[in-house]
């Protein structure tokens, strides 16, 4: 039997004793242990009655065991559904109702609320904590390490990752074994990963960046990673002499630059720094190069497409661009109104096609159809151009989206929650430039004059409904919102008006 993704991972293992993961608390996981434990957990999942094609949702802290859970799902044919640990129960309810997982794996902390919710949807609940404890691991201990992988073809689903919708409900992006494998192999080759690499892994593992780009690339290279619970600049700097590469969001690099410990000596053993998930300012790129001698390699991707473009390993890594289309990926720019393909240097909609592009949105055929062209190109919602050298430049977004520290926040979702608060007349949520996070979620609110509402009241309500990273960093009260002649709120005017909000505060 063949399992498209895991067979390739097995094929990359040079020797069972090679190290796959080292954790901050001193655990060392060899590739042999990875195969044994992902097999044991696959056995446990199977024994719980999960069958090929069933969804397994996971809201667990970052740990080596959590990665074993992901691999266990790949091996037993389940579809892995990772969930941000910051999601509130109110947010989880939607994902569980929509994806209908057979099994939810959760941190033991706060599992009671989740169990009550899961029972509504007939899902089983098992636990896994950040130290590798919990009921799932107890079940796995009784299983054999020689799990026989389920047969999965290239086109079978390996994962569903939810990406928020610009106009309403979150959409589950269905990713196949081939989507994940093809992208991992392409990135390995583009970025020259080998078994000698050791990656500093400080990203969360519930999104594409930390789960697929970082982890799958390491797996198909037979390389190793230093798995950190979160990004801490001092800790990361201390590890650089033991590592060769790092992947991060721009905020990682901004924060490293603020640290006096970032010196050429400290990075001497590193061969590559990669950035993505949000725009890396050209200033940050230049400052990092001046300080360390390293040109950060910026790449561009999406949950729906994995990675699309990358600056070259050998050629020029041009600040402010996201580089060239990856091998096997086609990128084009089209006119926003007519859909016609535009020539070099003309700005329009970025569209992509390739083995990396997802299969569609879970149970949303109309939305899927709306975002694909007839010839198979996916419409990204990002605006950009391709320069005469073939480098892609992202110049904006057509979708109303805020990217804060690499997390995506859809204003519509935050606006809907604020609008429901008693005393609020209306609001607009925008992204405002922020030196640390790139953009900061900012709410402009019109309240009823006699409501007495203040910033704290609104945040106090929102924090029970929305993950904390989605909460506005500032709430501004105004008498009315700027509108155009059609009555539409002019977010561009608001963004302009408040563009110095965070800079001015920082200078006070
Ligand atoms: C944490 N907080 C944030 C963010 N992160 N607020 C806004 N934006 C954020 N990104 C809030 C917390 O809720 C908390 O609020 C307070 O800030 C401090 O939390 P803490 O955990 O200490 O934050 P941190 O450690 O400073 O985290 C910042 C971070 C982290 C390191 C930038 O957000 C991070 O690791 N981001 C990476 C995201 C990522 O992997 N994105 C990839 C998506 P309070 O005090 O109120 O509790 S995949 C993707 O985009 C595509 C496909 C791609 O191309 O990769
Ligand atoms: P996600 O919802 O996590 O899939 O976020 C994907 C979006 O992040 C893309 O559509 C882009 O808008 C943005 N993005 C990812 N990488 C970059 C980058 N290097 N530069 C600019 N934007 C990026």
XYZ file of C-alpha atoms and ligand atoms in Angstrom:
586
model
C 0.000 0.000 0.000
C 1.273 3.470 -0.645
C 0.810 6.612 1.359
C 1.813 9.475 -0.926
C 3.204 11.933 1.618
C 4.516 9.615 4.297
C 6.232 7.302 1.797
C 8.267 10.307 0.637
C 9.088 11.200 4.236
C 10.233 7.640 4.914
C 12.303 7.744 1.751
C 14.192 10.800 3.072
C 15.314 9.066 6.270
C 18.989 8.257 5.857
C 19.285 6.485 9.189
C 16.920 5.855 12.094
C 19.394 7.388 14.557
C 19.485 10.749 12.762
C 18.023 13.546 14.864
C 14.695 15.009 13.766
C 13.732 17.238 16.714
C 15.499 18.721 19.713
C 13.296 20.606 22.148
C 14.069 23.425 24.548
C 13.475 21.063 27.504
C 16.129 18.644 26.281
C 14.130 15.990 24.390
C 15.885 14.442 21.391
C 13.706 12.723 18.819
C 15.412 10.573 16.245
C 13.766 9.752 12.921
C 13.294 6.225 14.251
C 11.377 7.613 17.238
C 9.322 9.772 14.881
C 8.246 6.694 12.887
C 7.551 4.715 16.057
C 5.510 7.427 17.807
C 3.585 8.701 14.840
C 2.741 5.007 14.274
C 1.620 4.494 17.864
C -0.593 7.578 17.723
C -1.952 6.491 14.335
C -2.813 3.165 15.973
C -4.570 4.958 18.835
C -6.567 7.115 16.437
C -7.526 4.050 14.442
C -8.563 2.215 17.614
C -10.842 5.144 18.478
C -12.747 4.451 15.272
C -11.338 7.213 13.065
C -11.380 6.073 9.433
C -9.729 7.337 6.251
C -11.213 10.683 5.287
C -12.463 11.452 8.824
C -11.336 14.777 10.230
C -9.154 15.000 13.350
C -9.125 18.491 14.869
C -6.269 19.539 17.139
C -6.074 22.535 19.437
C -2.878 21.725 21.274
C 0.229 23.516 22.468
C 3.347 23.274 20.376
C 5.349 20.124 21.125
C 7.089 17.237 19.394
C 4.087 15.063 20.269
C 1.796 17.534 18.495
C 3.855 17.045 15.327
C 3.568 13.276 15.823
C -0.198 13.741 15.884
C -0.077 15.534 12.518
C 2.058 12.730 11.039
C -0.175 10.094 12.620
C -3.147 11.573 10.768
C -1.228 11.515 7.494
C -0.376 7.870 8.114
C -3.834 6.637 9.118
C -5.557 8.556 6.327
C -7.335 11.055 8.554
C -7.582 14.704 7.535
C -5.689 16.907 9.975
C -7.379 20.101 11.113
C -5.046 22.280 13.199
C -6.616 25.091 15.222
C -4.997 28.184 16.686
C -4.538 27.768 20.439
C -5.860 31.310 20.923
C -9.325 30.524 19.506
C -12.164 30.972 21.985
C -14.917 28.392 22.432
C -17.214 30.648 20.415
C -14.785 30.512 17.491
C -14.186 26.755 17.859
C -17.890 26.034 17.687
C -17.988 27.160 14.068
C -14.994 25.055 12.991
C -16.267 21.921 14.720
C -19.768 22.350 13.316
C -18.413 22.912 9.818
C -15.666 20.272 9.675
C -17.497 17.637 11.766
C -14.336 15.992 13.085
C -14.635 12.447 14.419
C -11.985 13.274 17.013
C -10.821 16.483 18.700
C -7.461 16.488 20.454
C -7.211 19.303 22.987
C -4.991 20.592 25.734
C -6.198 19.271 29.120
C -6.543 22.894 30.301
C -10.022 24.069 29.421
C -11.038 20.715 27.957
C -14.323 20.618 29.889
C -15.880 23.438 27.871
C -14.704 21.788 24.693
C -16.153 18.405 25.703
C -19.561 19.971 26.241
C -19.379 21.553 22.808
C -18.010 18.417 21.108
C -20.863 16.298 22.410
C -23.286 18.490 20.416
C -21.540 17.352 17.254
C -20.845 13.755 18.254
C -17.042 14.224 18.280
C -14.747 12.276 20.585
C -12.301 14.284 22.707
C -8.814 13.182 23.791
C -6.084 15.272 25.384
C -2.448 16.108 24.702
C -0.396 18.572 26.728
C 2.816 20.419 25.834
C 4.955 17.860 27.733
C 3.597 14.884 25.809
C 1.113 13.852 28.505
C -2.599 13.278 28.090
C -5.136 10.597 27.271
C -4.131 10.259 23.612
C -0.542 9.434 24.529
C -1.727 6.949 27.144
C -3.719 5.171 24.433
C -0.725 5.333 22.084
C 1.536 3.606 24.631
C -0.568 0.448 24.220
C -0.231 0.479 20.445
C 2.449 -1.077 18.278
C 5.105 1.162 16.754
C 4.812 -0.849 13.510
C 1.689 0.807 12.191
C 0.789 -0.112 8.613
C 0.128 3.162 6.814
C -3.241 3.629 5.193
C -3.263 3.831 1.438
C -3.523 7.471 0.336
C -3.090 8.754 -3.179
C -1.698 12.078 -4.353
C -5.171 13.571 -4.629
C -6.442 12.492 -1.194
C -6.809 15.144 1.470
C -4.116 15.420 4.122
C -5.335 18.554 5.897
C -7.949 21.254 6.099
C -6.778 24.673 7.265
C -9.351 27.355 7.911
C -8.776 30.771 6.463
C -11.116 33.573 7.404
C -13.531 34.844 4.799
C -13.518 38.474 3.746
C -17.270 38.638 3.698
C -18.424 36.085 6.169
C -17.785 32.525 7.203
C -14.311 31.041 7.480
C -13.443 28.672 4.678
C -11.652 25.349 5.084
C -8.886 25.045 2.493
C -8.612 21.392 1.455
C -4.974 20.405 0.954
C -4.007 17.148 -0.693
C -1.012 14.894 -0.080
C 0.428 16.136 -3.380
C -0.112 19.821 -2.508
C 2.011 19.353 0.613
C 4.598 17.011 -0.839
C 5.219 18.884 -4.084
C 5.717 22.149 -2.233
C 8.017 20.624 0.389
C 10.237 19.065 -2.299
C 10.311 22.270 -4.336
C 11.241 24.378 -1.315
C 13.884 21.873 -0.214
C 15.546 22.142 -3.598
C 15.113 25.914 -3.984
C 16.525 26.652 -0.558
C 19.163 23.863 -0.696
C 18.078 22.021 2.426
C 20.066 18.866 3.193
C 20.385 16.430 6.075
C 23.086 18.725 7.478
C 20.597 21.498 8.183
C 19.296 22.409 11.587
C 16.342 24.787 11.580
C 15.378 27.162 14.380
C 11.638 26.507 14.579
C 9.976 29.241 16.639
C 6.712 29.511 14.665
C 3.337 28.191 15.759
C 2.435 24.808 14.236
C -1.234 25.426 13.473
C -0.606 27.413 10.275
C 0.988 26.688 6.917
C 4.269 28.419 7.774
C 5.253 26.449 10.886
C 3.455 23.199 10.021
C 4.039 22.664 6.325
C 6.790 25.010 5.168
C 9.044 24.451 8.165
C 8.221 20.905 9.273
C 7.652 19.240 5.891
C 10.791 20.781 4.399
C 12.846 19.428 7.296
C 11.218 15.996 6.968
C 11.845 15.621 3.246
C 15.438 16.783 3.747
C 16.127 14.319 6.570
C 17.298 17.408 8.484
C 16.669 18.441 12.091
C 15.058 21.270 13.971
C 15.310 23.031 17.289
C 11.659 23.167 18.297
C 10.902 26.180 20.496
C 7.529 26.826 22.148
C 7.489 30.407 20.830
C 9.696 33.156 19.462
C 12.001 34.725 22.023
C 14.769 36.855 20.458
C 17.354 36.223 23.182
C 16.786 32.449 23.104
C 16.919 32.371 19.307
C 20.167 34.355 19.248
C 21.639 31.924 21.759
C 20.809 29.002 19.442
C 22.223 30.433 16.241
C 25.662 28.955 16.726
C 24.012 25.498 16.841
C 21.765 26.016 13.810
C 22.007 26.664 10.084
C 18.664 28.222 9.117
C 15.635 30.057 10.478
C 12.163 30.705 9.086
C 10.147 33.568 10.500
C 7.556 36.258 10.000
C 8.853 39.848 9.575
C 8.196 40.604 13.267
C 10.920 38.051 14.156
C 13.460 40.072 12.183
C 12.247 43.419 13.531
C 12.663 42.102 17.063
C 16.077 40.543 16.378
C 17.263 43.897 15.030
C 16.234 45.550 18.277
C 18.468 43.161 20.194
C 22.084 44.208 20.862
C 23.075 40.533 20.655
C 22.523 40.390 16.893
C 26.096 40.527 15.578
C 27.979 38.996 12.636
C 29.695 36.591 15.041
C 26.432 35.252 16.396
C 25.090 34.442 12.923
C 28.417 33.135 11.570
C 27.227 29.509 11.326
C 23.811 30.328 9.851
C 23.492 29.864 6.110
C 19.939 31.131 5.489
C 17.250 33.371 6.990
C 13.790 33.094 5.396
C 10.833 35.438 5.849
C 7.192 35.209 4.844
C 3.489 35.413 5.787
C 3.533 39.226 5.683
C 5.438 41.943 3.828
C 9.035 42.347 4.962
C 9.842 46.034 4.814
C 12.748 46.851 2.530
C 14.222 48.813 5.480
C 14.199 45.700 7.648
C 15.844 43.707 4.856
C 18.590 46.313 4.445
C 19.155 46.796 8.177
C 19.492 43.029 8.684
C 21.965 42.770 5.842
C 24.029 45.653 7.195
C 24.084 44.182 10.693
C 24.735 40.544 9.800
C 25.832 40.310 6.183
C 22.791 38.099 5.460
C 20.218 39.021 2.800
C 16.936 37.648 4.154
C 15.249 35.428 1.581
C 11.610 36.515 1.268
C 8.953 34.214 -0.152
C 5.203 34.467 -0.699
C 2.430 32.001 -0.033
C -1.102 31.445 1.131
C -2.973 28.812 3.089
C -4.754 27.837 -0.127
C -1.618 27.559 -2.221
C 1.320 26.806 0.060
C 4.307 28.715 -1.333
C 4.133 30.396 -4.737
C 7.246 32.499 -5.177
C 10.622 32.887 -3.565
C 13.661 35.051 -3.898
C 16.514 32.956 -5.251
C 19.071 31.123 -3.164
C 21.930 32.080 -5.471
C 20.720 35.103 -7.432
C 19.748 38.528 -6.132
C 17.405 38.601 -3.162
C 15.704 41.877 -3.889
C 14.287 43.784 -0.913
C 10.602 44.593 -1.282
C 9.935 41.737 -3.722
C 8.743 38.199 -3.120
C 10.970 36.788 -5.826
C 10.366 34.455 -8.733
C 7.687 31.795 -9.264
C 8.781 28.501 -7.716
C 9.570 25.560 -9.980
C 6.305 24.192 -11.390
C 4.214 27.165 -10.227
C 2.752 29.611 -12.765
C 2.089 33.176 -11.686
C 0.317 35.824 -13.736
C -1.184 39.262 -13.182
C -4.632 40.089 -14.548
C -6.739 43.173 -15.030
C -9.101 43.677 -12.091
C -12.092 44.519 -14.248
C -11.663 42.446 -17.395
C -9.544 39.545 -16.142
C -7.226 40.021 -19.135
C -3.615 38.963 -18.592
C -1.429 42.026 -18.088
C 2.048 42.633 -19.416
C 5.250 43.159 -17.413
C 5.248 45.883 -14.768
C 1.467 46.394 -14.940
C -0.346 46.126 -11.617
C -3.350 43.827 -11.195
C -4.586 40.665 -9.521
C -2.021 37.950 -8.775
C -3.204 34.521 -9.934
C -1.420 31.203 -9.450
C -1.596 27.648 -10.737
C 0.396 24.529 -9.929
C 0.545 21.315 -7.905
C 0.730 23.458 -4.768
C -2.768 24.910 -5.236
C -5.496 23.472 -3.004
C -8.438 21.341 -4.087
C -11.133 23.777 -3.022
C -13.001 25.012 0.040
C -14.546 22.375 2.269
C -18.247 22.037 1.473
C -18.285 25.379 -0.385
C -18.389 24.543 -4.094
C -19.697 27.976 -5.107
C -16.916 29.808 -3.244
C -14.379 27.451 -4.778
C -15.719 28.073 -8.248
C -15.771 31.831 -7.695
C -12.049 31.917 -6.875
C -10.782 29.825 -9.784
C -10.582 30.888 -13.422
C -11.785 28.468 -16.088
C -8.184 27.613 -16.967
C -7.398 26.546 -13.399
C -5.683 29.688 -12.062
C -6.520 30.606 -8.459
C -7.321 34.252 -7.763
C -5.263 35.193 -4.710
C -6.819 38.538 -3.744
C -3.293 40.002 -3.650
C -2.428 42.876 -5.967
C 0.934 43.022 -7.625
C 3.109 43.148 -10.690
C 5.901 41.179 -12.288
C 8.956 43.242 -13.156
C 11.119 42.771 -16.286
C 13.455 40.438 -14.341
C 10.471 38.237 -13.458
C 10.364 39.207 -9.766
C 6.896 39.456 -8.254
C 6.068 42.592 -6.272
C 3.042 42.605 -3.968
C 1.700 46.144 -3.884
C -1.520 45.694 -1.947
C -4.506 43.491 -1.276
C -7.923 43.559 -2.826
C -9.250 41.497 0.077
C -10.050 43.438 3.246
C -7.468 41.806 5.471
C -5.125 42.907 8.253
C -1.864 41.006 8.757
C -0.565 41.502 12.273
C 2.659 39.770 13.287
C 1.976 37.190 10.561
C -1.573 36.413 11.728
C -4.456 37.258 9.433
C -7.419 39.119 10.813
C -10.502 39.777 8.721
C -12.008 43.153 9.709
C -15.507 41.905 8.935
C -15.307 39.341 11.728
C -14.198 41.925 14.313
C -16.727 44.492 13.048
C -19.593 41.997 13.413
C -18.651 41.381 17.032
C -18.293 45.088 17.864
C -21.579 45.927 16.140
C -23.408 43.537 18.443
C -22.282 45.386 21.582
C -25.073 47.457 23.151
C -24.397 51.159 22.646
C -22.445 50.758 19.401
C -24.002 52.418 16.360
C -21.471 51.216 13.796
C -17.767 50.641 13.352
C -14.962 50.100 10.869
C -11.915 47.951 11.550
C -8.703 48.796 9.713
C -5.031 47.867 9.739
C -2.707 50.687 10.745
C 1.042 50.602 10.208
C 2.876 49.311 13.294
C 6.642 49.052 13.581
C 6.620 45.723 15.448
C 3.575 43.896 14.061
C 3.553 45.376 10.550
C -0.099 46.293 10.917
C -2.170 46.692 14.065
C -5.891 45.971 14.216
C -7.602 49.288 14.916
C -11.320 49.935 15.430
C -13.058 53.205 14.642
C -16.383 53.213 16.478
C -19.488 55.406 16.511
C -21.348 54.957 19.793
C -24.691 56.187 21.024
C -23.991 59.507 22.780
C -25.539 58.432 26.075
C -24.074 54.919 26.099
C -21.047 55.682 28.285
C -19.124 52.980 26.401
C -15.345 53.127 26.578
C -12.416 51.171 25.105
C -12.264 48.805 28.088
C -15.949 47.875 27.831
C -15.565 46.900 24.216
C -12.364 44.920 24.724
C -13.898 43.249 27.795
C -16.713 41.897 25.628
C -14.578 41.025 22.617
C -12.056 38.945 24.559
C -14.713 36.295 25.268
C -15.604 36.057 21.591
C -12.378 36.492 19.632
C -8.821 35.195 19.907
C -6.712 37.855 21.620
C -4.505 38.574 18.618
C -7.628 39.752 16.765
C -8.486 42.357 19.426
C -7.998 45.979 18.369
C -4.808 47.500 19.775
C -6.686 50.813 19.859
C -10.342 51.789 19.686
C -11.072 55.307 18.466
C -14.476 56.886 19.018
C -15.760 59.241 16.330
C -19.042 61.006 15.623
C -19.395 59.490 12.179
C -17.523 57.343 9.654
C -16.271 58.830 6.385
C -18.422 57.559 3.496
C -18.340 57.941 -0.256
C -21.292 59.095 -2.356
C -22.566 55.508 -2.518
C -22.693 55.459 1.287
C -19.783 52.991 1.588
C -17.376 53.519 4.488
C -14.098 54.865 3.113
C -11.538 52.710 4.869
C -8.729 54.257 2.831
C -9.615 57.659 4.310
C -9.589 56.185 7.818
C -6.266 54.452 7.193
C -4.805 57.746 6.010
C -6.224 59.689 8.953
C -4.811 57.294 11.550
C -1.621 56.294 9.754
C 0.619 57.749 12.499
C -1.437 56.435 15.389
C 1.174 54.001 16.642
C 4.244 56.007 15.609
C 3.040 59.097 17.414
C 2.331 57.111 20.563
C 5.775 55.504 20.423
C 7.403 58.944 20.290
C 5.529 60.375 23.244
C 0.399 37.808 19.923
N -0.424 38.852 20.137
C -0.645 39.470 18.988
C 0.065 38.737 18.022
N 0.706 37.717 18.637
N -1.392 40.540 18.676
C -1.445 40.904 17.385
N -0.780 40.253 16.407
C -0.024 39.168 16.711
N 0.621 38.488 15.758
C -0.981 39.339 21.390
C -1.392 38.232 22.327
O -2.731 37.884 22.104
C -1.180 38.889 23.662
O -2.253 39.755 23.913
C 0.053 39.744 23.445
O 0.068 40.036 22.042
C 1.342 39.060 23.820
O 1.284 37.695 23.402
P 2.580 36.827 23.165
O 2.189 35.406 22.928
O 3.606 37.112 24.225
O 3.060 37.420 21.797
P 4.411 37.287 21.134
O 5.165 36.102 21.626
O 5.069 38.600 21.204
O 3.970 36.911 19.630
C 4.200 37.716 18.557
C 4.686 36.831 17.418
C 3.594 35.754 17.166
C 5.987 36.161 17.757
C 4.867 37.715 16.190
O 2.351 36.391 16.875
C 3.948 34.802 16.077
O 4.639 33.819 16.298
N 3.451 35.039 14.876
C 3.628 34.139 13.737
C 2.328 33.879 13.056
C 2.462 32.862 11.945
O 3.100 31.814 12.055
N 1.867 33.136 10.804
C 1.897 32.257 9.639
C 0.529 32.064 9.070
P -2.842 39.993 25.376
O -1.729 40.696 26.122
O -4.023 40.841 25.134
O -3.167 38.647 25.905
S 0.640 31.054 7.566
C 0.644 32.285 6.392
O 0.465 33.408 6.692
C 0.930 32.050 4.942
C 0.400 30.808 4.393
C 2.417 32.167 4.697
O 2.758 32.737 3.656
O 3.184 31.715 5.555
P -3.038 33.248 4.926
O -4.441 33.671 5.155
O -2.344 32.899 6.166
O -3.044 32.209 3.925
O -2.249 34.500 4.368
C -1.908 34.636 3.030
C -1.660 36.065 2.706
O -0.517 36.549 3.401
C -1.339 36.272 1.257
O -2.486 36.267 0.438
C -0.630 37.609 1.297
O -1.576 38.662 1.350
C 0.121 37.530 2.617
N 1.540 37.192 2.444
C 2.158 36.010 2.619
N 3.496 36.118 2.383
C 3.702 37.413 2.052
C 4.855 38.187 1.703
N 6.075 37.659 1.676
N 4.678 39.484 1.411
C 3.458 40.045 1.438
N 2.336 39.391 1.780
C 2.457 38.085 2.085
